[in-house]
Structure formats: C-alpha cells, structure tokens
Coordinates of C-alpha atoms in Angstrom, one line a residue:
X1 CA 162.4 105.3 308.6
X2 CA 166.0 104.3 307.9
X3 CA 168.1 107.3 307.0
X4 CA 171.4 107.7 305.3
X5 CA 173.7 107.6 308.4
X6 CA 176.1 104.7 308.9
X7 CA 179.0 103.5 311.0
X8 CA 181.6 103.7 308.3
X9 CA 185.3 104.5 308.2
X10 CA 185.6 104.1 304.4
X11 CA 182.9 102.6 302.2
X12 CA 185.6 101.1 300.0
X13 CA 187.0 99.0 302.9
X14 CA 183.7 98.3 304.7
X15 CA 183.2 94.8 303.4
X16 CA 186.7 93.6 304.3
X17 CA 186.6 95.3 307.7
X18 CA 183.2 93.7 308.4
X19 CA 184.4 90.2 307.4
X20 CA 187.5 90.7 309.6
X21 CA 185.3 91.5 312.5
X22 CA 183.2 88.4 311.8
X23 CA 186.3 86.2 312.2
X24 CA 187.4 88.0 315.4
X25 CA 184.1 87.1 317.0
X26 CA 184.0 83.5 315.5
X27 CA 187.4 81.8 316.0
X28 CA 186.3 78.8 313.9
X29 CA 186.5 80.9 310.8
X30 CA 189.4 82.0 308.6
X31 CA 189.6 84.9 306.2
X32 CA 191.2 85.3 302.8
X33 CA 191.3 89.1 302.8
X34 CA 192.4 89.5 299.2
X35 CA 189.6 87.4 297.8
X36 CA 187.1 88.2 300.5
X37 CA 186.5 84.5 301.2
X38 CA 185.4 83.2 304.6
X39 CA 186.0 79.5 305.3
X40 CA 186.1 77.0 308.2
X41 CA 189.5 76.9 309.9
X42 CA 189.7 73.1 309.7
X43 CA 189.0 73.1 306.0
X44 CA 192.1 71.0 305.1
X45 CA 190.7 68.2 307.2
X46 CA 187.0 68.7 306.5
X47 CA 187.3 68.4 302.7
X48 CA 188.8 64.9 303.2
X49 CA 185.8 63.8 305.2
X50 CA 182.8 65.1 303.3
X51 CA 181.4 66.9 300.3
X52 CA 181.9 70.7 300.7
X53 CA 179.6 73.5 299.7
X54 CA 179.8 77.2 299.3
X55 CA 177.8 80.2 298.2
X56 CA 178.3 83.9 298.1
X57 CA 177.1 87.1 296.5
X58 CA 177.0 90.8 297.1
X59 CA 177.6 92.0 300.7
X60 CA 174.8 93.8 302.6
X61 CA 172.7 90.7 303.2
X62 CA 174.3 89.7 306.5
X63 CA 174.3 87.2 308.1
X64 CA 174.1 85.8 304.6
X65 CA 176.4 84.4 303.4
X66 CA 179.5 84.4 305.5
X67 CA 177.4 84.1 308.7
X68 CA 176.3 80.6 307.7
X69 CA 179.9 79.2 307.3
X70 CA 180.4 76.5 309.9
X71 CA 180.0 72.8 310.5
X72 CA 176.6 71.7 309.4
X73 CA 176.1 74.4 306.8
X74 CA 178.4 76.2 304.4
X75 CA 182.1 75.3 304.1
X76 CA 182.9 78.7 302.7
X77 CA 181.4 81.9 301.4
X78 CA 182.7 84.6 299.0
X79 CA 181.6 88.2 299.2
X80 CA 181.4 90.9 296.6
X81 CA 181.0 94.6 297.1
X82 CA 177.7 95.9 298.6
X83 CA 174.9 94.6 296.4
X84 CA 177.4 93.4 293.8
X85 CA 178.4 89.9 292.8
X86 CA 181.9 88.7 293.5
X87 CA 184.0 88.4 290.4
X88 CA 184.5 85.1 288.8
X89 CA 188.2 85.2 289.9
X90 CA 187.1 85.5 293.6
X91 CA 184.6 82.6 293.1
X92 CA 187.3 80.5 291.4
X93 CA 189.7 81.1 294.3
X94 CA 187.0 80.0 296.7
X95 CA 186.3 76.9 294.7
X96 CA 189.9 75.9 294.4
X97 CA 190.2 76.3 298.2
X98 CA 187.2 74.2 299.2
X99 CA 187.1 71.6 296.5
X100 CA 187.0 68.1 297.9
X101 CA 188.9 65.7 295.6
X102 CA 187.2 62.6 297.1
X103 CA 183.7 63.9 297.8
X104 CA 183.1 66.8 295.5
X105 CA 181.7 70.3 296.0
X106 CA 178.3 71.9 295.6
X107 CA 178.1 75.5 294.5
X108 CA 174.9 77.3 295.6
X109 CA 174.0 80.3 293.5
X110 CA 171.3 82.9 294.0
X111 CA 169.3 83.6 290.9
X112 CA 170.7 87.1 290.0
X113 CA 172.3 87.7 286.6
X114 CA 175.7 88.7 288.0
X115 CA 175.8 85.8 290.4
X116 CA 174.8 83.2 287.8
X117 CA 177.4 84.5 285.3
X118 CA 180.3 84.9 287.7
X119 CA 179.8 81.7 289.6
X120 CA 179.1 79.9 286.3
X121 CA 182.3 81.2 284.7
X122 CA 184.3 80.3 287.8
X123 CA 183.0 76.7 287.6
X124 CA 183.9 76.4 283.9
X125 CA 187.3 78.0 284.5
X126 CA 187.9 75.4 287.3
X127 CA 187.0 72.6 285.0
X128 CA 189.2 73.9 282.2
X129 CA 192.3 74.4 284.4
X130 CA 191.9 70.9 285.8
X131 CA 191.7 69.3 282.3
X132 CA 194.5 71.4 281.0
X133 CA 196.7 70.1 283.8
X134 CA 195.9 66.5 283.0
X135 CA 193.3 65.9 285.7
X136 CA 189.8 64.5 285.3
X137 CA 186.8 66.7 285.3
X138 CA 186.1 67.8 288.9
X139 CA 183.1 66.6 290.8
X140 CA 181.4 70.0 291.0
X141 CA 177.6 70.4 291.0
X142 CA 175.7 73.7 291.0
X143 CA 172.2 74.7 292.0
X144 CA 170.4 78.0 291.5
X145 CA 168.0 79.3 294.1
X146 CA 164.9 81.1 292.9
X147 CA 162.4 81.1 295.7
X148 CA 160.8 84.6 295.0
X149 CA 157.1 84.6 294.1
X150 CA 156.8 88.4 294.7
X151 CA 158.1 89.5 291.4
X152 CA 157.7 87.0 288.6
X153 CA 158.8 88.1 285.1
X154 CA 155.7 87.7 282.8
X155 CA 158.0 87.4 279.8
X156 CA 159.7 84.2 281.1
X157 CA 158.6 81.1 279.2
X158 CA 159.4 77.4 278.9
X159 CA 162.6 78.2 277.2
X160 CA 163.9 80.2 280.1
X161 CA 164.2 83.9 281.0
X162 CA 165.4 86.0 283.8
X163 CA 163.5 83.9 286.3
X164 CA 162.7 84.5 290.0
X165 CA 165.1 86.0 292.5
X166 CA 166.9 84.1 295.2
X167 CA 165.8 85.3 298.6
X168 CA 165.8 84.1 302.2
X169 CA 164.8 80.5 301.1
X170 CA 168.5 80.2 300.1
X171 CA 169.3 79.8 303.8
X172 CA 167.1 76.7 304.0
X173 CA 169.0 75.3 301.0
X174 CA 172.2 75.8 303.0
X175 CA 170.7 74.1 306.0
X176 CA 169.4 70.9 304.3
X177 CA 172.4 70.5 302.0
X178 CA 174.9 71.3 304.7
X179 CA 173.5 68.9 307.2
X180 CA 173.4 66.2 304.5
X181 CA 177.0 66.8 303.7
X182 CA 178.0 66.8 307.4
X183 CA 176.2 63.5 307.8
X184 CA 178.3 61.8 305.1
X185 CA 175.9 62.2 302.2
X186 CA 177.3 61.9 298.7
X187 CA 177.5 64.9 296.4
X188 CA 174.5 63.5 294.6
X189 CA 172.5 63.3 297.8
X190 CA 173.6 66.8 298.9
X191 CA 172.5 68.2 295.6
X192 CA 169.2 66.3 295.6
X193 CA 168.3 67.7 299.0
X194 CA 169.3 71.2 297.8
X195 CA 167.1 70.8 294.7
X196 CA 164.1 69.6 296.7
X197 CA 164.3 72.7 298.9
X198 CA 164.7 75.0 296.0
X199 CA 161.8 73.6 294.1
X200 CA 159.5 73.6 297.1
X201 CA 160.3 76.9 298.8
X202 CA 158.4 80.1 298.1
X203 CA 159.2 83.6 299.4
X204 CA 157.6 87.0 299.3
X205 CA 158.9 90.2 301.1
X206 CA 157.6 93.7 301.9
X207 CA 159.3 96.8 303.1
X208 CA 158.4 100.1 304.7
X209 CA 161.2 101.8 302.9
X210 CA 164.3 101.2 300.8
X211 CA 167.6 100.6 302.5
X212 CA 170.3 103.3 302.7
X213 CA 173.6 102.1 301.1
X214 CA 176.9 103.2 302.7
X215 CA 178.5 105.8 300.6
X216 CA 175.4 106.3 298.5
X217 CA 172.4 106.8 300.8
X218 CA 168.7 106.1 300.1
X219 CA 168.0 105.4 296.4
X220 CA 164.3 106.3 296.9
X221 CA 161.8 106.7 299.8
X222 CA 158.3 105.6 300.5
X223 CA 155.8 107.8 302.2
X224 CA 155.2 107.2 305.9
X225 CA 151.9 105.5 305.2
X226 CA 153.1 103.3 302.4
X227 CA 154.4 99.7 302.1
X228 CA 156.0 98.1 299.1
X229 CA 155.1 94.5 298.3
X230 CA 157.9 92.4 296.7
X231 CA 160.7 94.9 297.2
X232 CA 164.0 93.1 296.6
X233 CA 167.0 92.7 298.9
X234 CA 169.0 95.1 296.7
X235 CA 166.3 97.8 296.8
X236 CA 164.7 96.5 293.6
X237 CA 161.1 97.8 293.2
X238 CA 158.4 95.4 294.1
X239 CA 155.2 94.8 292.2
X240 CA 152.9 97.0 294.3
X241 CA 153.2 100.1 296.5
X242 CA 150.1 100.7 298.6
X243 CA 148.8 102.2 301.8
X244 CA 150.2 100.5 304.9
X245 CA 147.6 98.2 306.4
X246 CA 147.4 96.9 310.0
X247 CA 149.7 94.0 310.4
X248 CA 146.8 91.6 310.9
X249 CA 145.7 92.4 307.4
X250 CA 149.0 92.8 305.7
X251 CA 150.7 89.6 306.9
X252 CA 147.9 87.2 306.0
X253 CA 147.8 88.8 302.5
X254 CA 151.4 87.9 302.0
X255 CA 150.7 84.3 303.0
X256 CA 147.8 84.4 300.5
X257 CA 150.1 85.6 297.8
X258 CA 152.4 82.7 298.3
X259 CA 149.8 79.9 298.5
X260 CA 147.8 81.3 295.6
X261 CA 150.9 81.6 293.3
X262 CA 151.2 79.3 290.4
X263 CA 154.6 78.2 291.6
X264 CA 153.3 77.1 295.0
X265 CA 150.2 75.4 293.5
X266 CA 152.5 73.4 291.1
X267 CA 153.9 71.4 294.0
X268 CA 151.1 71.6 296.6
X269 CA 147.5 70.9 295.7
X270 CA 145.2 72.1 298.4
X271 CA 146.6 71.6 301.9
X272 CA 149.9 70.0 303.1
X273 CA 152.6 70.2 305.7
X274 CA 154.9 73.2 305.6
X275 CA 157.9 74.9 307.3
X276 CA 157.6 78.6 307.9
X277 CA 160.5 81.0 307.9
X278 CA 159.9 84.7 308.9
X279 CA 163.0 86.8 307.9
X280 CA 164.0 90.2 309.2
X281 CA 165.1 92.3 306.2
X282 CA 167.4 94.2 308.5
X283 CA 165.7 97.0 310.5
X284 CA 162.5 95.5 311.9
X285 CA 162.4 95.4 315.7
X286 CA 162.4 92.0 317.4
X287 CA 159.1 93.1 319.0
X288 CA 157.5 93.5 315.6
X289 CA 159.1 90.3 314.4
X290 CA 157.3 88.4 317.1
X291 CA 154.0 89.8 316.0
X292 CA 154.7 89.1 312.3
X293 CA 155.6 85.5 313.2
X294 CA 152.4 85.0 315.1
X295 CA 150.3 86.4 312.3
X296 CA 152.1 84.5 309.6
X297 CA 151.8 81.2 311.5
X298 CA 148.1 81.8 312.2
X299 CA 147.5 82.6 308.6
X300 CA 149.2 79.5 307.4
X301 CA 147.2 77.3 309.7
X302 CA 144.0 79.1 308.9
X303 CA 144.4 78.2 305.3
X304 CA 144.5 74.5 306.1
X305 CA 148.2 73.8 306.2
X306 CA 149.9 71.9 309.0
X307 CA 152.8 73.8 310.4
X308 CA 155.7 71.4 311.3
X309 CA 158.4 74.0 312.0
X310 CA 158.5 77.8 312.5
X311 CA 161.7 79.8 312.2
X312 CA 162.0 83.5 312.8
X313 CA 165.1 85.8 312.8
X314 CA 167.5 87.7 310.7
X315 CA 168.7 85.4 307.9
X316 CA 169.0 87.4 304.7
X317 CA 168.8 91.2 304.8
X318 CA 168.9 94.2 302.5
X319 CA 171.3 96.2 304.8
X320 CA 169.0 98.0 307.3
X321 CA 165.8 97.6 305.3
X322 CA 162.7 98.0 307.4
X323 CA 160.8 95.0 306.2
X324 CA 160.2 91.3 306.4
X325 CA 160.0 88.3 304.1
X326 CA 157.9 85.1 304.6
X327 CA 159.0 81.8 303.2
X328 CA 157.1 78.5 303.0
X329 CA 158.8 75.2 302.4
X330 CA 156.4 72.5 301.3
X331 CA 157.4 69.3 303.0
X332 CA 157.3 65.9 301.3
X333 CA 153.9 64.0 301.5
X334 CA 155.7 60.8 302.2
X335 CA 156.2 60.5 306.0
X336 CA 159.6 58.9 305.8
X337 CA 160.9 61.5 303.3
X338 CA 159.4 64.3 305.3
X339 CA 161.0 63.1 308.5
X340 CA 164.4 62.8 306.8
X341 CA 164.2 66.4 305.5
X342 CA 163.1 67.7 308.9
X343 CA 166.0 65.8 310.5
X344 CA 168.4 67.7 308.3
X345 CA 166.7 71.0 309.2
X346 CA 166.8 70.1 312.9
X347 CA 170.4 69.0 313.0
X348 CA 172.5 71.6 314.8
X349 CA 174.7 73.9 312.8
X350 CA 177.7 75.7 314.2
X351 CA 177.8 79.1 312.6
X352 CA 176.9 82.6 313.8
X353 CA 173.9 83.1 311.5
X354 CA 171.8 80.0 312.4
X355 CA 170.1 79.7 315.8
X356 CA 169.7 76.0 316.7
X357 CA 166.4 75.1 318.3
X358 CA 166.3 73.7 321.8
X359 CA 164.1 70.6 322.1
X360 CA 162.7 70.1 325.6
X361 CA 160.1 67.6 326.7
X362 CA 156.8 69.0 328.1
X363 CA 156.8 68.1 331.8
X364 CA 153.2 69.2 332.3
X365 CA 151.3 72.3 333.2
X366 CA 152.4 74.8 335.8
X367 CA 149.5 77.1 335.3
X368 CA 148.0 76.5 338.7
X369 CA 151.3 77.4 340.4
X370 CA 151.4 80.7 338.4
X371 CA 147.9 81.7 339.6
X372 CA 148.9 81.8 343.3
X373 CA 146.5 81.3 346.1
X374 CA 142.8 82.0 345.6
X375 CA 141.8 85.2 347.4
X376 CA 138.2 85.5 348.3
X377 CA 137.1 89.2 348.0
X378 CA 133.6 90.3 348.7
X379 CA 133.0 93.7 346.9
X380 CA 131.1 96.2 349.0
X381 CA 130.6 99.9 348.9
X382 CA 131.5 102.5 351.5
X383 CA 130.4 106.2 351.2
X384 CA 133.6 107.6 352.7
X385 CA 135.9 105.6 350.5
X386 CA 133.8 106.4 347.4
X387 CA 133.8 110.1 348.1
X388 CA 137.6 110.1 348.7
X389 CA 138.2 108.2 345.4
X390 CA 135.8 110.6 343.5
X391 CA 137.5 113.7 344.9
X392 CA 141.0 112.4 344.2
X393 CA 139.9 111.6 340.6
X394 CA 138.5 115.1 340.1
X395 CA 141.7 116.7 341.3
X396 CA 143.8 114.5 339.0
X397 CA 141.7 115.5 336.1
X398 CA 142.2 119.2 337.0
X399 CA 146.1 118.9 337.2
X400 CA 146.7 116.3 334.4
X401 CA 147.8 118.9 331.8
X402 CA 150.0 120.6 334.4
X403 CA 151.6 117.3 335.4
X404 CA 152.1 116.4 331.7
X405 CA 153.8 119.7 331.0
X406 CA 156.1 119.3 334.0
X407 CA 157.0 115.8 332.8
X408 CA 157.7 117.0 329.3
X409 CA 160.3 119.4 330.7
X410 CA 162.2 116.7 332.6
X411 CA 160.9 113.3 331.5
X412 CA 159.0 111.5 328.7
X413 CA 155.8 113.5 329.1
X414 CA 153.5 110.7 330.1
X415 CA 153.2 111.2 333.9
X416 CA 149.9 113.1 333.7
X417 CA 148.2 110.6 331.4
X418 CA 149.5 107.6 333.4
X419 CA 148.2 109.1 336.7
X420 CA 144.8 109.9 335.1
X421 CA 144.6 106.4 333.8
X422 CA 145.1 104.9 337.2
X423 CA 142.7 107.4 338.9
X424 CA 140.0 106.6 336.2
X425 CA 140.3 102.8 336.7
X426 CA 140.0 103.1 340.5
X427 CA 137.0 105.4 340.2
X428 CA 135.3 103.0 337.7
X429 CA 135.9 100.1 340.1
X430 CA 134.4 102.0 343.0
X431 CA 131.4 103.1 341.0
X432 CA 130.7 99.6 339.9
X433 CA 131.1 98.2 343.4
X434 CA 134.1 96.1 342.5
X435 CA 136.2 96.9 345.6
X436 CA 135.9 95.5 349.2
X437 CA 135.7 99.0 350.6
X438 CA 134.5 97.7 354.0
X439 CA 137.9 96.0 354.5
X440 CA 140.7 98.6 354.2
X441 CA 143.7 96.1 353.7
X442 CA 141.7 94.2 351.1
X443 CA 140.6 97.4 349.4
X444 CA 144.2 98.7 349.2
X445 CA 145.4 95.4 347.8
X446 CA 142.6 95.5 345.1
X447 CA 143.4 99.1 344.3
X448 CA 147.1 98.2 343.9
X449 CA 146.2 95.5 341.4
X450 CA 144.1 98.0 339.4
X451 CA 147.0 100.5 339.5
X452 CA 149.4 97.9 338.1
X453 CA 147.1 97.2 335.2
X454 CA 146.2 100.8 334.5
X455 CA 149.3 102.8 335.1
X456 CA 152.5 100.9 334.2
X457 CA 155.9 102.6 334.2
X458 CA 158.0 103.6 337.1
X459 CA 155.4 105.8 338.8
X460 CA 152.8 102.9 338.6
X461 CA 155.1 100.4 340.3
X462 CA 156.0 102.9 343.0
X463 CA 152.3 103.5 343.8
X464 CA 151.8 99.7 343.8
X465 CA 154.6 99.0 346.2
X466 CA 153.4 101.7 348.5
X467 CA 149.8 100.4 348.4
X468 CA 151.0 96.8 349.0
X469 CA 153.0 98.0 352.0
X470 CA 150.1 100.0 353.3
X471 CA 147.8 97.0 353.1
X472 CA 150.3 94.9 355.0
X473 CA 150.8 97.5 357.7
X474 CA 147.0 97.9 358.2
X475 CA 146.7 94.1 358.6
X476 CA 149.6 94.1 361.0
X477 CA 147.9 96.9 363.0
X478 CA 144.6 94.9 363.0
X479 CA 142.9 97.8 361.2
X480 CA 140.5 95.5 359.3
X481 CA 137.5 97.8 359.4
X482 CA 136.9 101.5 358.7
X483 CA 135.8 102.2 362.2
X484 CA 139.1 101.3 363.7
X485 CA 141.1 103.8 361.5
X486 CA 142.3 107.2 362.8
X487 CA 144.4 109.7 361.0
X488 CA 147.4 108.9 363.3
X489 CA 147.0 105.2 362.5
X490 CA 146.9 105.9 358.8
X491 CA 150.1 108.0 359.2
X492 CA 151.8 105.2 361.1
X493 CA 150.8 102.7 358.5
X494 CA 152.0 105.0 355.7
X495 CA 155.5 105.3 357.4
X496 CA 155.6 101.5 357.5
X497 CA 154.6 101.4 353.8
X498 CA 157.4 103.8 353.0
X499 CA 159.9 101.4 354.7
X500 CA 158.6 98.7 352.3
X501 CA 159.0 101.0 349.4
X502 CA 162.5 102.0 350.5
X503 CA 163.6 98.3 350.2
X504 CA 163.2 98.6 346.4
X505 CA 164.2 102.2 345.6
X506 CA 167.0 104.4 346.7
X507 CA 164.8 107.5 346.2
X508 CA 164.6 109.5 349.5
X509 CA 163.5 113.0 350.5
X510 CA 165.6 115.5 348.7
X511 CA 166.0 113.5 345.5
X512 CA 163.3 115.3 343.6
X513 CA 160.7 112.6 343.3
X514 CA 157.2 112.1 344.6
X515 CA 158.8 110.9 347.9
X516 CA 159.4 114.6 348.7
X517 CA 155.6 114.9 349.0
X518 CA 154.7 111.5 350.4
X519 CA 157.3 111.3 353.2
X520 CA 156.4 114.6 355.0
X521 CA 152.7 113.8 354.6
X522 CA 153.0 110.4 356.3
X523 CA 155.4 111.7 359.0
X524 CA 153.3 114.6 360.1
X525 CA 150.1 112.6 360.0
X526 CA 151.7 109.9 362.2
X527 CA 152.9 112.5 364.6
X528 CA 149.9 114.8 364.9
X529 CA 146.9 113.2 363.1
X530 CA 146.3 116.6 361.5
X531 CA 145.2 116.0 357.9
X532 CA 145.4 119.7 356.9
X533 CA 148.9 120.1 358.4
X534 CA 150.1 116.9 356.7
X535 CA 148.7 118.1 353.3
X536 CA 150.4 121.4 353.8
X537 CA 153.7 119.6 354.4
X538 CA 153.2 117.5 351.3
X539 CA 152.5 120.6 349.2
X540 CA 155.6 122.4 350.5
X541 CA 157.6 119.2 349.8
X542 CA 156.4 119.2 346.2
X543 CA 157.1 122.9 345.7
X544 CA 160.6 122.4 347.1
X545 CA 161.5 120.0 344.3
X546 CA 161.6 122.9 341.9
X547 CA 165.0 123.9 343.5
X548 CA 166.4 120.4 343.8
X549 CA 168.9 118.7 341.6
X550 CA 167.4 115.5 340.2
X551 CA 169.1 112.4 341.7
X552 CA 166.6 109.7 340.7
X553 CA 164.4 108.9 337.7
X554 CA 164.7 109.9 334.1
X555 CA 165.2 113.6 335.0
X556 CA 168.7 112.7 336.1
X557 CA 169.7 112.4 332.4
X558 CA 168.0 115.6 331.3
X559 CA 169.4 119.1 331.7
X560 CA 167.0 121.3 333.7
X561 CA 166.2 124.3 331.4
X562 CA 163.7 126.1 333.7
X563 CA 162.7 126.0 337.3
X564 CA 159.9 123.4 337.7
X565 CA 158.5 121.1 340.3
X566 CA 158.7 117.3 340.0
X567 CA 155.7 116.0 338.0
X568 CA 155.2 113.0 340.2
X569 CA 155.2 115.0 343.4
X570 CA 152.7 117.5 342.0
X571 CA 150.4 114.6 340.9
X572 CA 150.6 112.9 344.3
X573 CA 149.6 116.1 346.1
X574 CA 146.5 116.3 343.8
X575 CA 145.5 112.8 345.0
X576 CA 146.2 113.7 348.6
X577 CA 144.2 116.9 348.4
X578 CA 141.2 115.1 347.1
X579 CA 141.3 112.5 349.9
X580 CA 141.8 115.2 352.6
X581 CA 138.9 117.3 351.2
X582 CA 136.6 114.3 351.3
X583 CA 137.3 113.8 355.0
X584 CA 136.8 117.3 356.1

C-alpha cells in the first residue's frame, strides 16, 4: 500500500518545482511561474490561427492537466495547489494570455465546486474588463465535464444540484476539442465536439487505498483485503467499500456499473459502438494495467458492445493512488459522425501526457515462422534413465528446505522451490513415458524444454543452456543410444556443454555459484570415468563456496552474515548424487 513518504523539498513549492521540471523536459512549453500557468511556446502565433482552449484544476492529477498542453490538445493549463482549485485570478491570467481575438477560446472545467466557481468568475471578470475598456464581449465558451457515474448525488434534480464529478473522461474532451481546433474548426464546432464527448462519456473508478498527500500523509486507509468503489481523485469516499475480489470479477462489475447506470442508458439503448479508456490512478503497476485493460475490453464486448478504440495509460491520477478508472465513450450511431469523431481522437497530439497510436497494416501471419522446425520425438521408456530421474528427484525433495534456507541467506529464497519444481516436472514426464529416453540427445533436449517451463529464473536458464549444450555434444560424439555411453564420454560431453554455457555467463569456478560443483564433476569424470570420485569433487566444490566471496548472481549485492554454501551448488550436488546412486 502507498505510504506517506514522498520526494519533496518543500510541500509549499512542490507544484511550481514540478511544473518547472515539466518544461525542462518538454521544450515546446513555457511557464508562468507566478500564476502557475503552462502554455505552448508558440502561443502568440497559434492564437492567430485557431480557436484556443485551456483547462486546469488542483495539482496532483498529473499528467492532467499541464501534461496535455501541446499542439492538438490544450493550448494552456492552470494549476492550483495539490487537490485545490486555482484561484479566479490565476484562471483570469491564463484566459487573458490564451484568448484568440479572431477565433475565440473554449474553457474546459471539471465539475467540482471550486473549479466551477473560480473558472466561472474568471470568465465573467474577463467579460467585464473587456466591456469596461470599450471592447465587444469576448468569444469565450465554457463546458463542464461530469463523466462520473460512481458517485451520483441522489438529491440532484431537474433544477440542478452538485452533479457528477469530472474524472478521466475529461482527457477525451481535450482530445476531441483540441483536434477540432487544430484542424481549423470554429469555436462553435470545438464546443460541440466537447459537449458530445461530455454527454456520452461515463467513468467509474476504484482504489485499493487512499493516496498520501505531500505534507499531510494518508487521510485514511483501507484494510489489505478491501477495495473502495467510486473513490474520487481527491481521496473523496466512494459509494462502497467491500472485500477485494479477483480482478476477473471486480473489473467486469465496474463495466456493469457503467452500462447499467441511468446516465449511460439515457444515450445508449441496448448495444452500440464505444471507446474504452482504462486509466491508472497513479500507483498501479503497468503489469496490472495490462490485465485490467484485457478484462475491461472483454467485459465490454461480452455485453454486446462493439469496441472501436481502446486506450490504456496514466491520464488523470490522484497522486499515487493505487487504483484504476474505466471510461466508456458512446460513439455516434451515424457512421459519418462516428468516423469524424474517431478521426479527431486518432489525430496525433504533441504533448507529454498523450500517447499517439501507431497504425500499421497487417502484413499477414508469421505464426509458422515462430513455431520453428517440427521435431519428431518418439517417447520411449528406459529403466536406467527412469531410475536416475527418480533418485535425483528424491534427493531434491530431501534437500529442498536446506537449499531454500541457504538462498534466503544470500538471495531471494526461491532456489529450493524452483529446483523442486523442475525435478517434479521431469519425474512426471518420465513416469508418463513422455520422454525419448532411448535417444540421449533427444531426451536431454526434451528435459531442457521441461526445465524451461517448470523452473524459470536464472538457475533455470543455466540448467537449460547446459542441457542444450550437452545434447549437442552427445550428437557430435555420435552418442545416439544408451549403449554407446560411458562415464568418460559423459564427462567429455559435459565439459563441452560447459563451454557452451560459458559463452553466455561469466560465472567460473571460484565465483560461488553452481559452477563450483558442476565443473569439477565434469572435469574429473572426463579424466577418470570414476563417478564416485567425480561426485566427491562436486561435493567438495559446493562446500568450498562457503568460504568464497560472491562474484556472480544476486548474492553479490547481499552482505554475507554467516558462513554458508551456495544454494545452487548444494542443489546441483543433490541431483548428481541421485544420478550416481542409480548407476552404482
């Protein structure tokens, strides 16, 4: 869960410092530090060519709003303190700066009381000062975004009320209106596009916890097993706190809440064509965002809606809130109108917060190439191999807890379980006669594939590379049947396999890895053919790692607190002991 720690010099200057950093990274932007206004650097020319538009609000929702300033979206954005509306004087300064005498200006307002009042007063002040100076009323239009369907005030009526909150759907308003303005649309057309998106976009969010505010901390906390549905981007309470469900249950329920809402049904009867936006509220990993996007898209389509566009990313946050919001924009039924709106959405925008989609023609399937050549394998059992695999498995079971403990001292603690997972998968394949055990190179190649699927991690790939190399060496030595194999030949092949492995790792004997057990085993076996002596050398090599300074692997970064052998080397010796035992 998100705690109360932040990268902060002074909470009072955080907003200005952050906006200054934004301009450093985006040279197309300029910054009015006093009024906390971000605007396009070529504003003086731009407002002569097109209608301009701006928005703003409290900080803490980045990239909204300043991150969407650029050609094709907002002309400017004005920022208040964290979670607090900018003052009407700030908004007025921004309006004065961006106002287009010839084409007019659209003011986009999120539906929060402070924003509506401060932006509204700024517009009225602007009108008054123009008239008082003998100028005609300015061509200024306003729209208020209220896409939230998570928390709807039951006391609102036909005469008005607090209304629904402005959430991530606001960004789609920027996109459609900004693209229209950039394309030469009149103020009336820009406003009309904004109003369509506003009236046809519906959003709901959920969060695993509230967000910590710099200088203040967490206002409240949810339990580890709770999720809040409808939590606002300023930590406002949602409409339901409940037990956290699996994502494949939770996310479809959010889609259901949208499509079953009275607001959604008022513009979409039954099915239709929609645009989906999945928004990261600030602290959800990209890995989880991919899952949420998949589940949301599947849920939308399963409910009979055609999904014309899908957007996913960080658009409007609540600082580092661990949560997501889902927005659906109902597209026009008329095909021409729908294509016009989608063209505005698809038009590139040049600002840090919006990711333009790449359009690439499908050049056909490459699936067959990805599969590689077909390898014909005829599974067949072999008593000697099956016994060796079984003995090795039993030994791994016996040492798993020891290997896990050793890895906990110097690593991430998964080495024992990973090794056992691989040994289990190999034993099951042998028991089910799924391996070509009569063909040593093919058997090793098959075991390598099983290890890759079952083990993972660094130790898994090291085993795979070694087994791949071993299979190649046996083929090179024409050892294609079990009768042709001798201990010395195995040793020679193992040394060759080590050469293969050494092409991809710098680990060598003395570096405190499983190589310290594997190398002496292979070398002595190749020289003498004595399995017991080779095993003894491997055991001594593993024991010697207790006195070595780690030079490879995760242990390099961990301070050694007690004398202990390398977990990988100990695990490998267990495997080798089982194999040697089966052959004696």
